[in-house]
Coordinates of N, CA, C and O in Angstrom, one line a residue:
D1 N -37.2 12.3 74.1 CA -37.8 11.7 75.3 C -39.2 12.4 75.4 O -39.3 13.6 75.4
T2 N -40.2 11.6 75.5 CA -41.6 12.1 75.5 C -41.9 12.7 76.9 O -42.9 13.4 77.0
N3 N -41.1 12.5 77.9 CA -41.4 13.0 79.2 C -40.9 14.4 79.4 O -41.2 15.1 80.4
L4 N -40.1 14.9 78.4 CA -39.7 16.3 78.5 C -40.8 17.3 78.2 O -41.6 17.1 77.2
N5 N -41.0 18.3 79.0 CA -42.0 19.3 78.7 C -41.4 20.4 77.8 O -40.2 20.5 77.6
K6 N -42.3 21.3 77.4 CA -41.9 22.3 76.4 C -40.8 23.3 77.1 O -39.9 23.8 76.4
T7 N -40.9 23.5 78.4 CA -40.0 24.4 79.1 C -38.6 23.8 79.0 O -37.6 24.5 78.8
D8 N -38.5 22.5 79.2 CA -37.2 21.8 79.2 C -36.6 21.9 77.8 O -35.4 22.1 77.6
V9 N -37.4 21.6 76.8 CA -36.9 21.7 75.4 C -36.5 23.1 75.1 O -35.4 23.3 74.4
W10 N -37.2 24.1 75.5 CA -36.9 25.5 75.2 C -35.6 25.8 75.9 O -34.7 26.5 75.3
R11 N -35.4 25.4 77.1 CA -34.2 25.7 77.9 C -32.9 25.0 77.1 O -31.9 25.7 77.0
E12 N -33.1 23.8 76.7 CA -32.0 23.1 76.0 C -31.7 23.8 74.7 O -30.5 23.9 74.3
T13 N -32.7 24.2 74.0 CA -32.6 24.8 72.7 C -31.8 26.2 72.8 O -30.9 26.4 72.1
T14 N -32.3 27.0 73.7 CA -31.7 28.3 73.9 C -30.3 28.2 74.4 O -29.4 28.9 74.0
A15 N -30.0 27.2 75.3 CA -28.6 27.0 75.8 C -27.7 26.6 74.6 O -26.6 27.0 74.5
A16 N -28.2 25.7 73.7 CA -27.4 25.3 72.6 C -27.2 26.4 71.6 O -26.0 26.6 71.1
I17 N -28.1 27.3 71.4 CA -27.9 28.4 70.5 C -26.9 29.4 71.1 O -26.0 29.9 70.5
D18 N -27.0 29.6 72.4 CA -26.0 30.4 73.1 C -24.6 29.8 73.0 O -23.7 30.6 72.8
E19 N -24.5 28.5 73.2 CA -23.2 27.9 73.0 C -22.6 28.1 71.6 O -21.4 28.3 71.4
G20 N -23.5 28.0 70.6 CA -23.1 28.2 69.2 C -22.6 29.6 69.0 O -21.6 29.8 68.3
I21 N -23.3 30.6 69.6 CA -22.9 32.0 69.4 C -21.5 32.2 70.1 O -20.6 32.8 69.5
Q22 N -21.4 31.7 71.3 CA -20.2 31.9 72.1 C -19.0 31.2 71.3 O -17.9 31.8 71.3
S23 N -19.2 30.0 70.8 CA -18.2 29.3 70.0 C -17.8 30.1 68.8 O -16.6 30.2 68.5
A24 N -18.7 30.7 68.1 CA -18.4 31.5 66.9 C -17.6 32.7 67.3 O -16.7 33.1 66.6
W25 N -18.0 33.3 68.4 CA -17.2 34.5 68.9 C -15.8 34.2 69.2 O -14.9 34.9 68.9
Q26 N -15.5 33.0 69.7 CA -14.2 32.6 70.1 C -13.3 32.3 68.8 O -12.1 32.5 68.8
R27 N -14.0 31.9 67.7 CA -13.3 31.6 66.5 C -13.0 32.8 65.7 O -12.0 32.9 65.0
G28 N -13.9 33.8 65.7 CA -13.7 35.1 65.1 C -13.6 35.0 63.6 O -13.5 34.0 62.9
V29 N -13.7 36.2 63.0 CA -13.5 36.5 61.6 C -12.6 37.7 61.4 O -12.8 38.6 62.2
P30 N -11.7 37.8 60.6 CA -11.2 36.8 59.6 C -10.0 36.0 60.1 O -9.6 35.0 59.4
F31 N -9.4 36.3 61.2 CA -8.2 35.6 61.6 C -8.4 34.5 62.6 O -7.5 33.7 63.0
G32 N -9.6 34.3 63.2 CA -9.8 33.4 64.2 C -9.6 33.9 65.6 O -9.5 33.2 66.6
F33 N -9.4 35.2 65.7 CA -9.3 35.9 67.0 C -10.7 36.1 67.6 O -11.6 36.2 66.9
P34 N -10.8 36.1 68.9 CA -12.1 36.3 69.6 C -12.8 37.6 69.1 O -12.1 38.6 68.9
V35 N -14.1 37.5 69.0 CA -14.9 38.7 68.6 C -15.3 39.5 69.9 O -15.6 38.9 70.9
M36 N -15.2 40.8 69.7 CA -15.6 41.7 70.9 C -16.7 42.7 70.4 O -16.8 43.0 69.2
D37 N -17.4 43.2 71.3 CA -18.4 44.2 71.1 C -19.4 43.9 70.0 O -19.7 44.7 69.0
M38 N -20.0 42.7 70.0 CA -21.0 42.3 69.1 C -22.3 41.9 69.8 O -22.2 41.3 70.8
V39 N -23.4 42.4 69.3 CA -24.7 42.0 69.9 C -25.4 41.1 68.9 O -25.5 41.4 67.7
V40 N -26.0 40.1 69.4 CA -26.8 39.1 68.6 C -28.2 39.1 69.2 O -28.5 39.0 70.4
T41 N -29.2 39.1 68.2 CA -30.6 39.0 68.6 C -31.1 37.8 67.8 O -31.1 37.8 66.6
V42 N -31.7 36.8 68.6 CA -32.3 35.7 67.9 C -33.8 36.1 67.8 O -34.5 36.3 68.8
R43 N -34.3 36.1 66.5 CA -35.6 36.6 66.3 C -36.6 35.4 66.1 O -37.8 35.6 66.3
D44 N -36.1 34.3 65.7 CA -37.1 33.2 65.4 C -36.3 31.9 65.5 O -35.2 31.8 65.2
I45 N -37.0 30.9 66.0 CA -36.5 29.5 66.1 C -37.5 28.6 65.5 O -38.7 28.6 65.9
H46 N -37.1 27.8 64.6 CA -38.0 26.8 63.9 C -37.6 25.4 64.4 O -36.5 25.0 64.2
V47 N -38.6 24.8 65.0 CA -38.4 23.4 65.4 C -39.2 22.5 64.4 O -40.4 22.7 64.3
T48 N -38.4 21.7 63.7 CA -39.1 20.8 62.7 C -39.5 19.5 63.2 O -40.6 19.1 63.0
S49 N -38.6 18.8 63.8 CA -38.9 17.5 64.4 C -37.9 17.2 65.5 O -36.8 17.7 65.5
P50 N -38.3 16.3 66.4 CA -37.3 16.0 67.5 C -36.0 15.4 67.1 O -35.0 15.5 67.7
T51 N -36.0 14.7 65.9 CA -34.8 14.1 65.5 C -33.9 15.1 64.7 O -32.7 15.0 64.7
E52 N -34.5 16.1 64.1 CA -33.7 17.1 63.3 C -33.4 18.3 64.2 O -32.4 19.0 63.9
S53 N -34.3 18.6 65.1 CA -34.1 19.8 65.9 C -33.4 19.5 67.2 O -34.0 19.7 68.3
T54 N -32.2 19.1 67.1 CA -31.4 18.7 68.3 C -30.6 19.9 68.8 O -30.4 20.8 68.1
P55 N -30.2 19.8 70.1 CA -29.3 20.9 70.6 C -28.1 21.1 69.7 O -27.6 22.2 69.4
T56 N -27.5 19.9 69.2 CA -26.3 20.0 68.4 C -26.6 20.7 67.1 O -25.8 21.5 66.6
A57 N -27.8 20.5 66.5 CA -28.2 21.2 65.2 C -28.3 22.7 65.5 O -27.9 23.5 64.7
F58 N -29.0 23.0 66.6 CA -29.1 24.5 66.9 C -27.8 25.1 67.1 O -27.6 26.3 66.7
R59 N -26.9 24.4 67.8 CA -25.6 25.0 68.1 C -24.8 25.2 66.8 O -24.3 26.3 66.6
A60 N -24.9 24.3 65.9 CA -24.2 24.4 64.6 C -24.8 25.5 63.7 O -24.1 26.3 63.1
C61 N -26.1 25.6 63.8 CA -26.8 26.7 63.0 C -26.5 28.1 63.5 O -26.3 29.0 62.7
A62 N -26.4 28.2 64.8 CA -26.1 29.5 65.4 C -24.6 29.9 65.0 O -24.4 31.0 64.6
M63 N -23.7 28.9 65.1 CA -22.3 29.2 64.7 C -22.2 29.7 63.3 O -21.6 30.7 62.9
K64 N -22.9 28.9 62.4 CA -22.9 29.2 61.0 C -23.5 30.6 60.7 O -22.9 31.4 59.9
A65 N -24.6 30.9 61.3 CA -25.3 32.2 61.1 C -24.4 33.3 61.5 O -24.3 34.4 60.8
I66 N -23.7 33.2 62.7 CA -22.9 34.3 63.1 C -21.7 34.5 62.2 O -21.4 35.7 61.8
I67 N -21.0 33.5 61.8 CA -19.9 33.6 60.9 C -20.3 34.1 59.6 O -19.6 35.1 59.0
Q68 N -21.4 33.6 59.0 CA -21.8 34.1 57.7 C -22.2 35.6 57.7 O -21.9 36.3 56.8
T69 N -22.9 36.0 58.8 CA -23.4 37.3 58.9 C -22.2 38.3 59.0 O -22.1 39.3 58.4
A70 N -21.2 37.9 59.9 CA -20.0 38.8 60.1 C -19.2 38.9 58.8 O -18.8 40.0 58.4
E71 N -19.1 37.8 58.0 CA -18.3 37.8 56.8 C -19.1 38.7 55.7 O -18.5 39.4 55.0
A72 N -20.4 38.5 55.7 CA -21.2 39.2 54.7 C -21.2 40.7 54.9 O -21.2 41.5 54.0
Q73 N -21.3 41.1 56.2 CA -21.3 42.5 56.5 C -20.0 43.1 56.4 O -19.9 44.4 56.4
G74 N -18.9 42.3 56.5 CA -17.6 42.9 56.4 C -17.3 43.8 57.6 O -16.4 44.7 57.5
A75 N -17.9 43.6 58.6 CA -17.8 44.5 59.8 C -16.7 44.1 60.7 O -16.4 44.9 61.7
A76 N -16.0 43.0 60.4 CA -14.9 42.6 61.3 C -13.8 43.6 61.2 O -13.3 43.9 60.1
V77 N -13.3 44.0 62.4 CA -12.1 44.9 62.4 C -11.1 44.2 63.3 O -11.4 43.7 64.4
V78 N -9.9 44.1 62.8 CA -8.9 43.4 63.6 C -8.2 44.4 64.5 O -7.8 45.5 64.0
L79 N -8.1 44.1 65.8 CA -7.4 45.0 66.7 C -5.9 44.6 66.8 O -5.6 43.4 66.7
E80 N -5.1 45.6 67.0 CA -3.6 45.3 67.1 C -3.1 46.0 68.4 O -3.7 47.0 68.8
P81 N -2.1 45.4 69.1 CA -1.6 46.0 70.3 C -0.8 47.3 69.9 O 0.0 47.3 69.0
I82 N -1.1 48.3 70.7 CA -0.3 49.6 70.5 C 0.6 49.7 71.7 O 0.1 49.6 72.9
M83 N 1.8 50.1 71.5 CA 2.8 50.2 72.5 C 3.1 51.7 72.8 O 3.2 52.5 71.9
R84 N 3.2 52.0 74.0 CA 3.7 53.3 74.4 C 5.2 53.3 74.4 O 5.8 52.5 75.1
V85 N 5.8 54.2 73.6 CA 7.3 54.1 73.4 C 7.9 55.4 73.9 O 7.3 56.5 73.7
E86 N 9.0 55.3 74.6 CA 9.8 56.4 75.0 C 11.2 56.2 74.4 O 11.8 55.2 74.6
M87 N 11.6 57.2 73.6 CA 12.8 57.1 72.9 C 13.7 58.3 73.2 O 13.3 59.4 73.3
T88 N 15.0 58.0 73.3 CA 16.0 59.1 73.6 C 16.9 59.1 72.4 O 17.5 58.1 72.0
V89 N 17.1 60.3 71.9 CA 17.9 60.5 70.6 C 18.6 61.9 70.7 O 18.0 62.8 71.2
D90 N 19.8 61.9 70.1 CA 20.5 63.2 70.1 C 19.9 64.1 68.9 O 19.2 63.6 68.1
E91 N 20.3 65.4 69.0 CA 19.8 66.4 68.0 C 20.1 66.0 66.6 O 19.2 66.1 65.7
S92 N 21.3 65.4 66.3 CA 21.6 65.1 64.9 C 20.8 64.0 64.3 O 20.7 63.9 63.0
H93 N 20.1 63.2 65.1 CA 19.3 62.1 64.5 C 17.8 62.3 64.8 O 17.0 61.5 64.3
L94 N 17.4 63.4 65.4 CA 16.0 63.6 65.7 C 15.1 63.6 64.5 O 14.1 62.9 64.5
G95 N 15.5 64.4 63.5 CA 14.6 64.5 62.3 C 14.4 63.1 61.6 O 13.3 62.7 61.2
G96 N 15.5 62.4 61.5 CA 15.4 61.1 60.8 C 14.6 60.1 61.6 O 13.8 59.3 61.1
V97 N 14.8 60.1 62.9 CA 14.0 59.2 63.8 C 12.5 59.5 63.8 O 11.7 58.6 63.6
L98 N 12.2 60.8 63.9 CA 10.8 61.2 63.8 C 10.2 60.9 62.5 O 9.0 60.4 62.4
S99 N 10.9 61.1 61.4 CA 10.4 60.8 60.1 C 10.1 59.3 59.9 O 9.1 58.9 59.4
D100 N 11.1 58.5 60.4 CA 10.9 57.0 60.4 C 9.7 56.6 61.2 O 8.9 55.8 60.7
L101 N 9.5 57.2 62.4 CA 8.4 56.8 63.2 C 7.1 57.1 62.6 O 6.2 56.3 62.6
T102 N 6.9 58.3 62.0 CA 5.6 58.7 61.5 C 5.4 58.2 60.1 O 4.2 57.9 59.8
R103 N 6.4 58.1 59.3 CA 6.1 57.6 57.9 C 6.2 56.1 57.7 O 5.4 55.6 56.9
Q104 N 7.1 55.5 58.4 CA 7.3 54.0 58.2 C 6.7 53.2 59.3 O 6.4 52.0 59.0
R105 N 6.5 53.7 60.4 CA 6.0 52.9 61.6 C 4.6 53.2 62.1 O 4.2 52.7 63.1
R106 N 3.9 54.1 61.4 CA 2.5 54.5 61.8 C 2.4 55.0 63.2 O 1.5 54.7 63.9
A107 N 3.5 55.7 63.7 CA 3.5 56.1 65.1 C 2.7 57.4 65.2 O 2.6 58.2 64.3
A108 N 2.1 57.6 66.4 CA 1.4 58.8 66.8 C 2.3 59.4 67.8 O 2.4 59.0 69.0
V109 N 3.1 60.5 67.4 CA 4.0 61.1 68.3 C 3.2 62.0 69.3 O 2.4 62.9 68.8
R110 N 3.3 61.8 70.6 CA 2.6 62.5 71.6 C 3.3 63.8 72.0 O 2.7 64.8 72.1
D111 N 4.6 63.7 72.1 CA 5.4 64.9 72.4 C 6.9 64.6 72.3 O 7.3 63.4 72.2
V112 N 7.7 65.7 72.2 CA 9.1 65.6 72.1 C 9.7 66.7 73.1 O 9.3 67.8 73.0
N113 N 10.5 66.2 74.0 CA 11.0 67.1 75.1 C 12.6 67.1 75.0 O 13.1 66.0 74.6
L114 N 13.2 68.1 75.5 CA 14.6 68.2 75.6 C 15.0 68.0 77.1 O 14.5 68.7 77.9
V115 N 15.7 66.9 77.3 CA 16.1 66.5 78.7 C 17.6 66.3 78.7 O 18.1 65.3 78.1
N116 N 18.3 67.1 79.5 CA 19.8 66.9 79.6 C 20.5 66.8 78.2 O 21.4 66.0 78.0
G117 N 20.1 67.7 77.3 CA 20.7 67.7 76.0 C 20.3 66.6 75.0 O 20.8 66.5 73.9
Q118 N 19.4 65.7 75.5 CA 18.9 64.6 74.6 C 17.4 64.9 74.4 O 16.7 65.3 75.3
H119 N 16.9 64.5 73.2 CA 15.5 64.6 72.9 C 14.8 63.3 73.3 O 15.3 62.2 73.0
V120 N 13.7 63.5 74.0 CA 12.9 62.3 74.5 C 11.6 62.4 73.7 O 10.8 63.4 73.9
I121 N 11.4 61.3 73.0 CA 10.2 61.2 72.1 C 9.2 60.3 72.8 O 9.6 59.2 73.2
H122 N 8.0 60.7 73.0 CA 6.9 59.8 73.5 C 5.9 59.6 72.3 O 5.4 60.6 71.7
A123 N 5.7 58.3 72.0 CA 4.8 58.0 70.9 C 4.1 56.7 71.2 O 4.5 55.9 72.0
D124 N 3.0 56.5 70.5 CA 2.2 55.3 70.5 C 2.5 54.6 69.1 O 2.2 55.3 68.0
V125 N 2.9 53.4 69.1 CA 3.3 52.7 67.9 C 2.8 51.3 67.9 O 2.9 50.6 68.9
P126 N 2.2 50.8 66.8 CA 1.7 49.5 66.7 C 2.9 48.5 66.9 O 4.0 48.7 66.4
L127 N 2.6 47.5 67.7 CA 3.7 46.5 68.0 C 4.3 45.9 66.8 O 5.5 45.7 66.7
R128 N 3.5 45.6 65.8 CA 4.0 45.0 64.6 C 5.0 45.8 63.9 O 5.9 45.3 63.2
E129 N 5.0 47.1 64.1 CA 6.0 48.0 63.5 C 7.3 48.1 64.3 O 8.3 48.7 63.8
L130 N 7.3 47.5 65.5 CA 8.5 47.5 66.3 C 9.3 46.3 66.3 O 10.4 46.2 66.9
I131 N 8.9 45.3 65.5 CA 9.6 44.0 65.4 C 10.9 44.3 64.7 O 11.0 44.9 63.6
G132 N 12.0 44.0 65.4 CA 13.4 44.3 64.8 C 13.8 45.7 64.9 O 14.8 46.1 64.3
Y133 N 13.0 46.6 65.5 CA 13.3 48.0 65.5 C 14.5 48.4 66.2 O 15.3 49.3 65.8
S134 N 14.9 47.7 67.3 CA 16.0 48.0 68.1 C 17.3 48.0 67.3 O 18.1 49.0 67.3
T135 N 17.5 47.0 66.5 CA 18.6 46.9 65.6 C 18.6 48.0 64.5 O 19.7 48.6 64.3
Q136 N 17.5 48.2 63.9 CA 17.4 49.3 62.9 C 17.7 50.6 63.5 O 18.3 51.5 62.9
L137 N 17.2 50.9 64.7 CA 17.4 52.2 65.3 C 18.9 52.4 65.7 O 19.4 53.5 65.4
R138 N 19.5 51.4 66.2 CA 20.9 51.5 66.5 C 21.7 51.8 65.2 O 22.6 52.7 65.2
S139 N 21.4 51.1 64.1 CA 22.1 51.3 62.9 C 21.8 52.7 62.3 O 22.7 53.4 61.9
F140 N 20.5 53.1 62.4 CA 20.1 54.4 61.8 C 20.7 55.6 62.6 O 21.1 56.6 62.0
S141 N 20.9 55.4 63.9 CA 21.4 56.5 64.7 C 22.9 56.3 65.1 O 23.4 57.0 66.0
Q142 N 23.6 55.3 64.5 CA 25.0 55.0 64.8 C 25.1 54.7 66.3 O 26.1 55.2 67.0
G143 N 24.1 54.1 66.9 CA 24.2 53.7 68.3 C 23.9 54.8 69.3 O 24.0 54.6 70.5
Q144 N 23.4 55.9 68.8 CA 23.1 57.1 69.7 C 21.7 57.2 70.2 O 21.4 58.0 71.0
A145 N 20.8 56.3 69.8 CA 19.4 56.3 70.2 C 19.0 55.0 70.9 O 19.6 54.0 70.7
S146 N 18.1 55.1 71.8 CA 17.6 54.0 72.5 C 16.1 54.2 72.8 O 15.6 55.3 72.7
Y147 N 15.4 53.1 73.1 CA 14.0 53.2 73.4 C 13.5 52.1 74.3 O 14.2 51.1 74.5
S148 N 12.4 52.4 74.9 CA 11.7 51.4 75.8 C 10.3 51.4 75.4 O 9.8 52.4 74.8
M149 N 9.6 50.3 75.6 CA 8.2 50.3 75.3 C 7.4 49.5 76.3 O 8.0 48.6 77.0
E150 N 6.1 49.8 76.4 CA 5.2 49.1 77.3 C 3.8 49.1 76.6 O 3.5 50.0 75.8
F151 N 3.0 48.1 76.9 CA 1.7 48.0 76.3 C 0.9 49.2 76.7 O 0.9 49.6 77.8
S152 N 0.1 49.7 75.7 CA -0.8 50.8 76.0 C -2.2 50.4 75.9 O -3.0 50.5 76.8
H153 N -2.6 49.9 74.7 CA -4.0 49.6 74.4 C -4.1 48.8 73.1 O -3.1 48.7 72.4
F154 N -5.3 48.4 72.7 CA -5.6 47.9 71.4 C -6.3 48.9 70.6 O -7.1 49.7 71.1
D155 N -6.0 48.9 69.3 CA -6.7 49.8 68.4 C -6.9 49.1 67.1 O -6.2 48.1 66.7
A156 N -7.9 49.5 66.3 CA -8.3 48.9 65.0 C -7.2 49.1 64.0 O -6.6 50.2 63.9
M157 N -6.9 48.1 63.3 CA -5.9 48.2 62.2 C -6.6 49.0 61.1 O -7.8 48.9 60.9
T158 N -5.8 49.7 60.3 CA -6.4 50.4 59.1 C -6.8 49.3 58.1 O -6.2 48.2 58.1
P159 N -7.7 49.6 57.2 CA -8.1 48.6 56.2 C -6.9 48.1 55.4 O -6.8 46.9 55.1
H160 N -6.0 49.0 55.1 CA -4.8 48.6 54.3 C -3.9 47.7 55.1 O -3.5 46.7 54.5
V161 N -3.6 48.0 56.3 CA -2.8 47.1 57.1 C -3.5 45.8 57.4 O -2.8 44.7 57.4
Q162 N -4.8 45.8 57.6 CA -5.5 44.6 57.8 C -5.4 43.7 56.6 O -5.3 42.5 56.7
E163 N -5.5 44.3 55.4 CA -5.4 43.5 54.2 C -4.0 42.9 54.1 O -3.9 41.7 53.7
L164 N -3.0 43.6 54.4 CA -1.6 43.1 54.4 C -1.5 42.0 55.4 O -0.9 40.9 55.1
A165 N -2.1 42.1 56.6 CA -2.0 41.1 57.6 C -2.7 39.8 57.2 O -2.2 38.7 57.4
I166 N -3.8 39.9 56.5 CA -4.6 38.8 56.0 C -3.7 38.0 55.0 O -3.7 36.8 55.0
K167 N -3.1 38.7 54.2 CA -2.2 38.1 53.1 C -1.0 37.3 53.8 O -0.6 36.3 53.3
E168 N -0.5 37.9 54.9 CA 0.6 37.2 55.6 C 0.2 35.9 56.3 O 1.0 35.0 56.5
V169 N -1.1 35.8 56.7 CA -1.6 34.6 57.4 C -1.9 33.6 56.3 O -1.6 32.7 55.9

């Protein structure tokens, strides 16, 4: 439209670029999860012609640039939910349970207390490591241990675990 002035064109163009950036963030790299804690700086915008330099074209270019840059830099880190776990176990199974938590389940044991003759373990454990754990714990402890969990926070997956997770998807 020849009646549009440069300010209107600029406003439409920057809005389209912003939409493209926001859309790329929602799609994420490498799993398609939303992107967090990323800063984008647009340094230059080239307008070639009114038919080629449409808002849709700028939106698509912004999305493509964000995804390509994130993939090229390899800076994407996948966050996983970490659960705060409280476990009760008797003396005879304490060593085995602690060993399983720290070696097999990537747990960060915060403390172990003795309460009424039972050991109470407080640990932070990735949720993915707790899938099916209740059955395994009962079997491992002959029904003498129990646990509860609640969401604590998100934390970055280690590169090795992230690689395994990518292969599973």
